[in-house]
Amino acid sequence: MGLIRSVVLIVQLVILLNATSAAKATAAVAYQANSSCQSRCGEVSIPYPFGTGGDCNVSKHFFITCNTSFTPSKAFLTTSSIEILDISLDGQLRILADGSYDCYNKSGATRNFRYWLQLGKFFINNTRNKFTAIGCDTYARVEGFSGQRYATGCLSLCNNINDVSNGSCSGIGCCQTSIPKGVKSYNITTESYENHADVLPENPCSYAFVAENDNYTFYTSDLRGFDFKDKLFPVTLDWTIGQKSCKEAKMDTKSFACKKNSKCIDSEHNSGYICKCFEGYDGNPYLPNGCQDINECETMSPCDGTATCINLNGTYDCSCPPNYEGDGKKNGTGCSLPKKDQSKRSLLIDVALG
């Protein structure tokens, strides 16, 4: 009896320890690298590998400055003046960026501003952003610098504002072009062929900027002097961990960023990687125990009315009642009696009714 009781106590202790460990792991997901890390700055959530210093961010490139002099507080990339709108664990980062302009009167140029953006670690997403220029006497360029040599641009002309259509950026009053893939910097230049001399009353300025595809809609009224000087535009950036491929990064187990129940995905930019939780798991793949099992039985109700849903690690199972066949899933074969049993049941019903 003494031995049996000891075994029972050991089993109970193991179960208790496992339950405690699981509870601690679940609680850890709510925090960053440790519980003292700041998880938000104003309206911006700050998930690890980003953080506000110390062990809270994976490297200096992922450091976030939280400026509390604003109400609500504002998050800025590293120590720069680049404001952050959103950080996604899918490898995207949304920021606010300025644009360039030049303005004229009858005497010539009156004021201008040339905007440039340099990102040492992050890439400008070439599918989610476009380069846009506005004007009736405008040619605009966006080009790289600091080791990246590229240039593209577009031309926008019009005789008068009546030739322009709202929502159209085909080259009459407004033009657009794509950003090259894999760039980390841009410099925007706007110029005029004739100093806007023929269109001054309706269009005294040229404007150009990089912005998310769906963020800006062109209106003819913008040509008449829409004040872009104080306007900022959302831009989507791509971020990655390090510069190694998944295959290379996995060789260094100490610095490899992808934790339990997650997979490594190579960057489209041939530099670095991101981590993603396995299918059936959700959470932060960069934190220990950050990817937690999804209880599909609660979140999806995937089984039909006769089946019992059983949650499993990373998946689930729909169990049909005894004597039934099928996968038990709503979107599958469901649960049903075998055809021979259905025939017997039908015959019994007929006899009873007869």
CSV table of C-alpha atoms in Angstrom, one decimal:
chain,number,residue,atom,x,y,z
A,1,MET,CA,0.0,0.0,0.0
A,2,GLY,CA,2.8,2.4,0.9
A,3,LEU,CA,4.4,1.9,-2.5
A,4,ILE,CA,1.1,2.4,-4.4
A,5,ARG,CA,0.4,5.6,-2.4
A,6,SER,CA,3.9,6.9,-3.2
A,7,VAL,CA,3.4,6.3,-6.9
A,8,VAL,CA,0.0,8.1,-6.8
A,9,LEU,CA,1.5,11.1,-5.1
A,10,ILE,CA,4.3,11.3,-7.6
A,11,VAL,CA,1.9,11.1,-10.5
A,12,GLN,CA,-0.3,13.9,-8.9
A,13,LEU,CA,2.9,16.0,-8.4
A,14,VAL,CA,3.9,15.6,-12.0
A,15,ILE,CA,0.4,16.6,-13.2
A,16,LEU,CA,0.5,19.6,-10.9
A,17,LEU,CA,3.9,20.7,-12.2
A,18,ASN,CA,2.8,20.3,-15.8
A,19,ALA,CA,-0.3,22.3,-15.2
A,20,THR,CA,1.7,25.0,-13.5
A,21,SER,CA,4.2,25.1,-16.3
A,22,ALA,CA,1.4,25.3,-18.9
A,23,ALA,CA,-0.2,28.2,-17.0
A,24,LYS,CA,3.1,30.1,-16.8
A,25,ALA,CA,3.7,29.5,-20.5
A,26,THR,CA,0.2,30.9,-21.4
A,27,ALA,CA,0.8,33.9,-19.2
A,28,ALA,CA,4.1,34.6,-20.9
A,29,VAL,CA,2.5,35.1,-24.2
A,30,ALA,CA,0.9,38.3,-22.9
A,31,TYR,CA,4.3,39.8,-22.4
A,32,GLN,CA,7.3,40.6,-24.5
A,33,ALA,CA,10.8,39.2,-23.8
A,34,ASN,CA,10.0,39.7,-20.1
A,35,SER,CA,7.2,41.1,-18.0
A,36,SER,CA,8.8,44.5,-17.6
A,37,CYS,CA,8.8,45.3,-21.4
A,38,GLN,CA,6.4,48.0,-22.6
A,39,SER,CA,3.7,46.3,-24.8
A,40,ARG,CA,2.1,49.4,-26.2
A,41,CYS,CA,2.9,53.0,-27.0
A,42,GLY,CA,-0.3,55.0,-27.4
A,43,GLU,CA,-2.3,53.2,-30.0
A,44,VAL,CA,0.6,51.1,-31.3
A,45,SER,CA,1.1,47.6,-30.0
A,46,ILE,CA,4.8,46.7,-29.7
A,47,PRO,CA,5.4,42.9,-30.1
A,48,TYR,CA,8.8,41.3,-29.7
A,49,PRO,CA,11.2,41.3,-31.6
A,50,PHE,CA,10.4,45.1,-31.4
A,51,GLY,CA,10.8,46.8,-28.0
A,52,THR,CA,11.7,50.0,-26.1
A,53,GLY,CA,15.2,49.0,-25.0
A,54,GLY,CA,17.2,46.6,-23.0
A,55,ASP,CA,16.2,42.9,-23.6
A,56,CYS,CA,12.9,44.0,-25.0
A,57,ASN,CA,14.0,44.3,-28.6
A,58,VAL,CA,16.1,41.8,-30.5
A,59,SER,CA,18.6,44.4,-31.8
A,60,LYS,CA,19.1,48.1,-32.1
A,61,HIS,CA,17.2,48.1,-35.5
A,62,PHE,CA,14.1,47.0,-33.7
A,63,PHE,CA,14.3,49.7,-31.0
A,64,ILE,CA,11.1,51.8,-30.6
A,65,THR,CA,11.1,55.3,-29.1
A,66,CYS,CA,7.9,56.0,-27.2
A,67,ASN,CA,7.4,59.8,-27.1
A,68,THR,CA,5.0,60.6,-24.2
A,69,SER,CA,4.9,64.3,-25.0
A,70,PHE,CA,2.1,63.5,-27.4
A,71,THR,CA,-1.5,62.7,-26.4
A,72,PRO,CA,-1.8,59.8,-27.0
A,73,SER,CA,1.9,58.8,-27.0
A,74,LYS,CA,3.5,58.2,-30.4
A,75,ALA,CA,6.0,55.5,-31.4
A,76,PHE,CA,9.0,56.3,-33.6
A,77,LEU,CA,11.4,54.0,-35.4
A,78,THR,CA,14.7,53.7,-33.5
A,79,THR,CA,15.8,57.3,-32.6
A,80,SER,CA,14.5,58.8,-35.8
A,81,SER,CA,11.5,61.1,-36.5
A,82,ILE,CA,9.8,58.3,-38.5
A,83,GLU,CA,6.4,57.7,-36.8
A,84,ILE,CA,5.1,54.1,-36.6
A,85,LEU,CA,1.4,53.4,-37.3
A,86,ASP,CA,1.4,49.6,-36.9
A,87,ILE,CA,3.8,46.6,-36.4
A,88,SER,CA,2.7,43.2,-37.7
A,89,LEU,CA,4.3,39.9,-36.9
A,90,ASP,CA,3.7,38.9,-40.5
A,91,GLY,CA,6.8,41.0,-41.4
A,92,GLN,CA,5.3,44.4,-42.1
A,93,LEU,CA,5.7,47.7,-40.5
A,94,ARG,CA,3.6,50.8,-41.4
A,95,ILE,CA,5.1,54.3,-41.0
A,96,LEU,CA,4.2,57.8,-41.9
A,97,ALA,CA,6.3,59.5,-44.6
A,98,ASP,CA,6.5,63.0,-46.1
A,99,GLY,CA,6.4,64.0,-49.8
A,100,SER,CA,8.2,66.6,-52.0
A,101,TYR,CA,6.8,69.7,-53.6
A,102,ASP,CA,7.7,72.8,-55.6
A,103,CYS,CA,5.5,75.9,-56.1
A,104,TYR,CA,5.5,78.8,-58.5
A,105,ASN,CA,4.1,82.3,-59.2
A,106,LYS,CA,4.5,84.6,-62.2
A,107,SER,CA,8.1,85.4,-61.2
A,108,GLY,CA,9.1,81.7,-61.0
A,109,ALA,CA,9.8,79.3,-58.2
A,110,THR,CA,8.6,80.4,-54.7
A,111,ARG,CA,9.2,77.5,-52.4
A,112,ASN,CA,10.1,73.8,-52.6
A,113,PHE,CA,10.9,70.8,-50.4
A,114,ARG,CA,12.7,67.6,-51.3
A,115,TYR,CA,12.0,64.6,-49.1
A,116,TRP,CA,14.3,61.6,-48.7
A,117,LEU,CA,14.0,58.5,-46.6
A,118,GLN,CA,16.8,56.1,-45.6
A,119,LEU,CA,16.1,52.8,-43.9
A,120,GLY,CA,19.2,50.8,-42.9
A,121,LYS,CA,17.3,47.6,-42.0
A,122,PHE,CA,13.9,47.8,-43.6
A,123,PHE,CA,12.7,47.4,-47.2
A,124,ILE,CA,10.0,49.5,-48.9
A,125,ASN,CA,7.2,47.0,-49.9
A,126,ASN,CA,7.0,47.3,-53.7
A,127,THR,CA,3.5,45.7,-54.0
A,128,ARG,CA,1.7,47.7,-51.3
A,129,ASN,CA,3.0,51.2,-52.2
A,130,LYS,CA,3.1,53.4,-55.3
A,131,PHE,CA,4.9,56.5,-56.3
A,132,THR,CA,2.4,59.3,-57.1
A,133,ALA,CA,3.0,62.8,-58.7
A,134,ILE,CA,0.4,65.5,-59.1
A,135,GLY,CA,0.4,68.5,-61.4
A,136,CYS,CA,-0.3,69.9,-64.9
A,137,ASP,CA,3.3,70.7,-65.6
A,138,THR,CA,5.1,68.1,-63.6
A,139,TYR,CA,7.8,65.5,-63.9
A,140,ALA,CA,8.8,63.7,-60.8
A,141,ARG,CA,11.6,61.2,-59.9
A,142,VAL,CA,12.1,58.8,-57.1
A,143,GLU,CA,15.6,57.4,-56.9
A,144,GLY,CA,17.9,55.6,-54.5
A,145,PHE,CA,21.0,56.7,-52.7
A,146,SER,CA,23.5,55.5,-50.1
A,147,GLY,CA,24.7,52.5,-52.1
A,148,GLN,CA,21.4,51.8,-53.9
A,149,ARG,CA,21.4,53.0,-57.5
A,150,TYR,CA,17.9,53.1,-59.1
A,151,ALA,CA,15.6,55.7,-60.6
A,152,THR,CA,12.0,55.8,-61.8
A,153,GLY,CA,9.3,58.4,-62.1
A,154,CYS,CA,6.4,59.7,-64.1
A,155,LEU,CA,5.1,62.7,-66.1
A,156,SER,CA,1.9,64.5,-65.5
A,157,LEU,CA,0.6,67.2,-67.9
A,158,CYS,CA,-2.7,68.9,-68.7
A,159,ASN,CA,-3.9,72.1,-70.5
A,160,ASN,CA,-6.5,73.0,-68.0
A,161,ILE,CA,-8.3,71.4,-65.1
A,162,ASN,CA,-11.3,70.5,-67.2
A,163,ASP,CA,-9.2,67.8,-68.8
A,164,VAL,CA,-8.7,66.0,-65.5
A,165,SER,CA,-10.8,63.2,-64.0
A,166,ASN,CA,-11.3,62.4,-60.3
A,167,GLY,CA,-9.7,59.2,-59.3
A,168,SER,CA,-7.6,58.9,-62.4
A,169,CYS,CA,-3.8,58.9,-62.3
A,170,SER,CA,-3.1,58.0,-65.9
A,171,GLY,CA,-0.9,61.0,-66.7
A,172,ILE,CA,-3.4,63.9,-67.0
A,173,GLY,CA,-3.1,65.8,-63.8
A,174,CYS,CA,-1.8,62.8,-61.8
A,175,CYS,CA,0.5,59.9,-62.6
A,176,GLN,CA,1.7,56.8,-60.7
A,177,THR,CA,4.4,54.2,-61.0
A,178,SER,CA,5.7,51.2,-59.0
A,179,ILE,CA,8.6,51.2,-56.5
A,180,PRO,CA,11.4,48.8,-57.4
A,181,LYS,CA,11.7,45.7,-55.3
A,182,GLY,CA,14.2,45.4,-52.5
A,183,VAL,CA,15.0,49.2,-52.0
A,184,LYS,CA,15.7,50.7,-48.6
A,185,SER,CA,15.9,54.4,-49.5
A,186,TYR,CA,14.4,57.0,-51.8
A,187,ASN,CA,14.9,60.6,-52.7
A,188,ILE,CA,11.9,62.5,-54.4
A,189,THR,CA,12.4,65.3,-56.8
A,190,THR,CA,9.7,67.4,-58.5
A,191,GLU,CA,10.4,69.7,-61.4
A,192,SER,CA,8.5,71.7,-64.1
A,193,TYR,CA,9.0,72.3,-67.8
A,194,GLU,CA,7.7,75.9,-67.9
A,195,ASN,CA,7.5,76.8,-64.2
A,196,HIS,CA,3.7,76.2,-64.3
A,197,ALA,CA,3.4,79.4,-66.3
A,198,ASP,CA,0.5,78.2,-68.4
A,199,VAL,CA,-1.5,76.7,-65.5
A,200,LEU,CA,-0.7,78.9,-62.6
A,201,PRO,CA,-4.3,79.9,-61.7
A,202,GLU,CA,-5.4,76.3,-61.4
A,203,ASN,CA,-2.2,74.5,-60.5
A,204,PRO,CA,0.6,76.5,-58.9
A,205,CYS,CA,2.4,73.5,-57.3
A,206,SER,CA,3.7,70.0,-58.1
A,207,TYR,CA,3.6,67.3,-55.5
A,208,ALA,CA,5.1,63.8,-55.3
A,209,PHE,CA,5.1,61.1,-52.6
A,210,VAL,CA,5.3,57.4,-51.9
A,211,ALA,CA,2.1,56.0,-50.2
A,212,GLU,CA,0.2,52.8,-49.8
A,213,ASN,CA,-1.9,51.8,-52.8
A,214,ASP,CA,-5.3,52.5,-51.3
A,215,ASN,CA,-4.4,55.4,-49.2
A,216,TYR,CA,-4.6,58.3,-51.6
A,217,THR,CA,-7.5,59.1,-54.1
A,218,PHE,CA,-6.8,61.9,-56.6
A,219,TYR,CA,-9.3,64.7,-56.9
A,220,THR,CA,-9.2,67.6,-59.4
A,221,SER,CA,-9.4,70.0,-56.5
A,222,ASP,CA,-5.9,68.8,-55.4
A,223,LEU,CA,-4.4,70.7,-58.4
A,224,ARG,CA,-5.7,74.0,-57.1
A,225,GLY,CA,-3.4,74.1,-54.1
A,226,PHE,CA,-4.2,71.2,-51.8
A,227,ASP,CA,-1.8,71.8,-48.9
A,228,PHE,CA,0.5,68.8,-49.0
A,229,LYS,CA,3.2,70.6,-47.0
A,230,ASP,CA,1.9,69.2,-43.7
A,231,LYS,CA,0.4,66.0,-45.0
A,232,LEU,CA,2.0,62.6,-44.2
A,233,PHE,CA,1.4,59.4,-46.1
A,234,PRO,CA,1.2,55.8,-44.8
A,235,VAL,CA,4.0,53.6,-46.2
A,236,THR,CA,4.3,49.8,-45.7
A,237,LEU,CA,7.8,48.5,-45.0
A,238,ASP,CA,9.1,44.9,-44.8
A,239,TRP,CA,11.2,43.7,-41.9
A,240,THR,CA,13.3,40.5,-41.4
A,241,ILE,CA,15.4,38.9,-38.7
A,242,GLY,CA,19.1,39.2,-39.5
A,243,GLN,CA,20.6,38.7,-43.0
A,244,LYS,CA,20.9,34.9,-43.1
A,245,SER,CA,18.6,32.4,-44.8
A,246,CYS,CA,16.6,30.0,-42.7
A,247,LYS,CA,19.1,27.2,-43.6
A,248,GLU,CA,22.1,29.3,-42.4
A,249,ALA,CA,20.3,30.7,-39.3
A,250,LYS,CA,19.2,27.3,-38.0
A,251,MET,CA,22.9,26.3,-37.7
A,252,ASP,CA,23.3,28.8,-34.8
A,253,THR,CA,20.7,27.5,-32.3
A,254,LYS,CA,21.4,30.1,-29.7
A,255,SER,CA,20.6,33.1,-31.9
A,256,PHE,CA,17.9,31.4,-34.1
A,257,ALA,CA,14.8,33.5,-33.6
A,258,CYS,CA,12.0,30.9,-34.4
A,259,LYS,CA,10.8,29.3,-31.2
A,260,LYS,CA,8.7,26.1,-30.4
A,261,ASN,CA,5.8,25.3,-32.7
A,262,SER,CA,6.9,27.8,-35.4
A,263,LYS,CA,8.5,27.6,-38.8
A,264,CYS,CA,11.1,29.7,-40.6
A,265,ILE,CA,10.3,31.6,-43.8
A,266,ASP,CA,13.0,33.1,-46.1
A,267,SER,CA,12.5,36.7,-47.0
A,268,GLU,CA,11.5,37.6,-50.5
A,269,HIS,CA,14.3,40.2,-50.5
A,270,ASN,CA,17.0,37.4,-50.2
A,271,SER,CA,18.1,38.8,-46.9
A,272,GLY,CA,17.0,37.5,-43.5
A,273,TYR,CA,13.9,35.6,-42.5
A,274,ILE,CA,10.7,35.8,-40.5
A,275,CYS,CA,9.0,33.2,-38.2
A,276,LYS,CA,5.4,32.0,-38.3
A,277,CYS,CA,3.4,29.8,-36.0
A,278,PHE,CA,2.5,26.3,-37.4
A,279,GLU,CA,-1.0,25.9,-38.7
A,280,GLY,CA,-3.2,25.2,-35.7
A,281,TYR,CA,-1.2,27.5,-33.5
A,282,ASP,CA,-1.4,31.2,-32.8
A,283,GLY,CA,0.7,33.8,-31.0
A,284,ASN,CA,4.2,35.3,-31.1
A,285,PRO,CA,6.7,32.9,-32.8
A,286,TYR,CA,9.7,34.9,-31.4
A,287,LEU,CA,8.8,34.2,-27.8
A,288,PRO,CA,9.4,30.9,-25.9
A,289,ASN,CA,6.1,29.1,-25.8
A,290,GLY,CA,4.7,32.0,-27.8
A,291,CYS,CA,2.8,29.8,-30.3
A,292,GLN,CA,-0.1,28.4,-28.5
A,293,ASP,CA,-2.5,25.7,-29.7
A,294,ILE,CA,-5.7,27.0,-31.1
A,295,ASN,CA,-8.8,25.3,-29.7
A,296,GLU,CA,-10.7,24.8,-33.0
A,297,CYS,CA,-13.6,23.2,-31.2
A,298,GLU,CA,-14.3,26.5,-29.5
A,299,THR,CA,-13.2,28.9,-32.2
A,300,MET,CA,-14.5,27.1,-35.3
A,301,SER,CA,-17.2,24.6,-34.2
A,302,PRO,CA,-16.0,22.4,-37.2
A,303,CYS,CA,-18.0,19.2,-36.4
A,304,ASP,CA,-21.5,18.4,-37.5
A,305,GLY,CA,-24.3,18.1,-34.9
A,306,THR,CA,-23.9,14.4,-34.2
A,307,ALA,CA,-20.1,14.4,-33.9
A,308,THR,CA,-18.0,15.1,-30.8
A,309,CYS,CA,-15.2,17.6,-31.3
A,310,ILE,CA,-11.8,16.7,-29.7
A,311,ASN,CA,-9.1,19.4,-29.6
A,312,LEU,CA,-5.6,18.1,-30.3
A,313,ASN,CA,-2.2,19.9,-30.5
A,314,GLY,CA,-2.2,21.9,-33.7
A,315,THR,CA,-5.4,20.2,-35.0
A,316,TYR,CA,-8.7,18.6,-33.9
A,317,ASP,CA,-10.8,15.5,-34.5
A,318,CYS,CA,-14.5,15.0,-35.1
A,319,SER,CA,-15.6,11.7,-33.6
A,320,CYS,CA,-18.8,10.1,-34.9
A,321,PRO,CA,-21.1,8.2,-32.5
A,322,PRO,CA,-20.9,4.4,-32.4
A,323,ASN,CA,-22.2,2.6,-35.5
A,324,TYR,CA,-21.9,5.8,-37.6
A,325,GLU,CA,-19.4,6.4,-40.3
A,326,GLY,CA,-17.8,9.5,-41.9
A,327,ASP,CA,-15.3,12.2,-40.8
A,328,GLY,CA,-17.8,14.1,-38.7
A,329,LYS,CA,-16.8,17.4,-40.2
A,330,LYS,CA,-19.3,20.1,-41.3
A,331,ASN,CA,-17.3,20.6,-44.5
A,332,GLY,CA,-16.6,16.9,-45.0
A,333,THR,CA,-18.7,13.8,-45.1
A,334,GLY,CA,-20.2,14.3,-41.6
A,335,CYS,CA,-21.6,11.4,-39.7
A,336,SER,CA,-24.2,9.0,-41.1
A,337,LEU,CA,-25.4,5.4,-40.6
A,338,PRO,CA,-24.1,2.8,-43.0
A,339,LYS,CA,-26.4,2.2,-45.9
A,340,LYS,CA,-27.4,-1.3,-44.7
A,341,ASP,CA,-28.4,0.2,-41.4
A,342,GLN,CA,-30.3,3.0,-43.1
A,343,SER,CA,-32.3,0.3,-45.1
A,344,LYS,CA,-33.1,-1.6,-42.0
A,345,ARG,CA,-34.2,1.6,-40.2
A,346,SER,CA,-36.4,2.5,-43.2
A,347,LEU,CA,-37.9,-1.0,-43.2
A,348,LEU,CA,-38.7,-0.8,-39.5
A,349,ILE,CA,-40.4,2.6,-40.0
A,350,ASP,CA,-42.5,1.2,-42.9
A,351,VAL,CA,-43.6,-1.8,-40.9
A,352,ALA,CA,-44.4,0.4,-37.9
A,353,LEU,CA,-46.5,2.7,-40.1
A,354,GLY,CA,-48.1,-0.1,-41.9
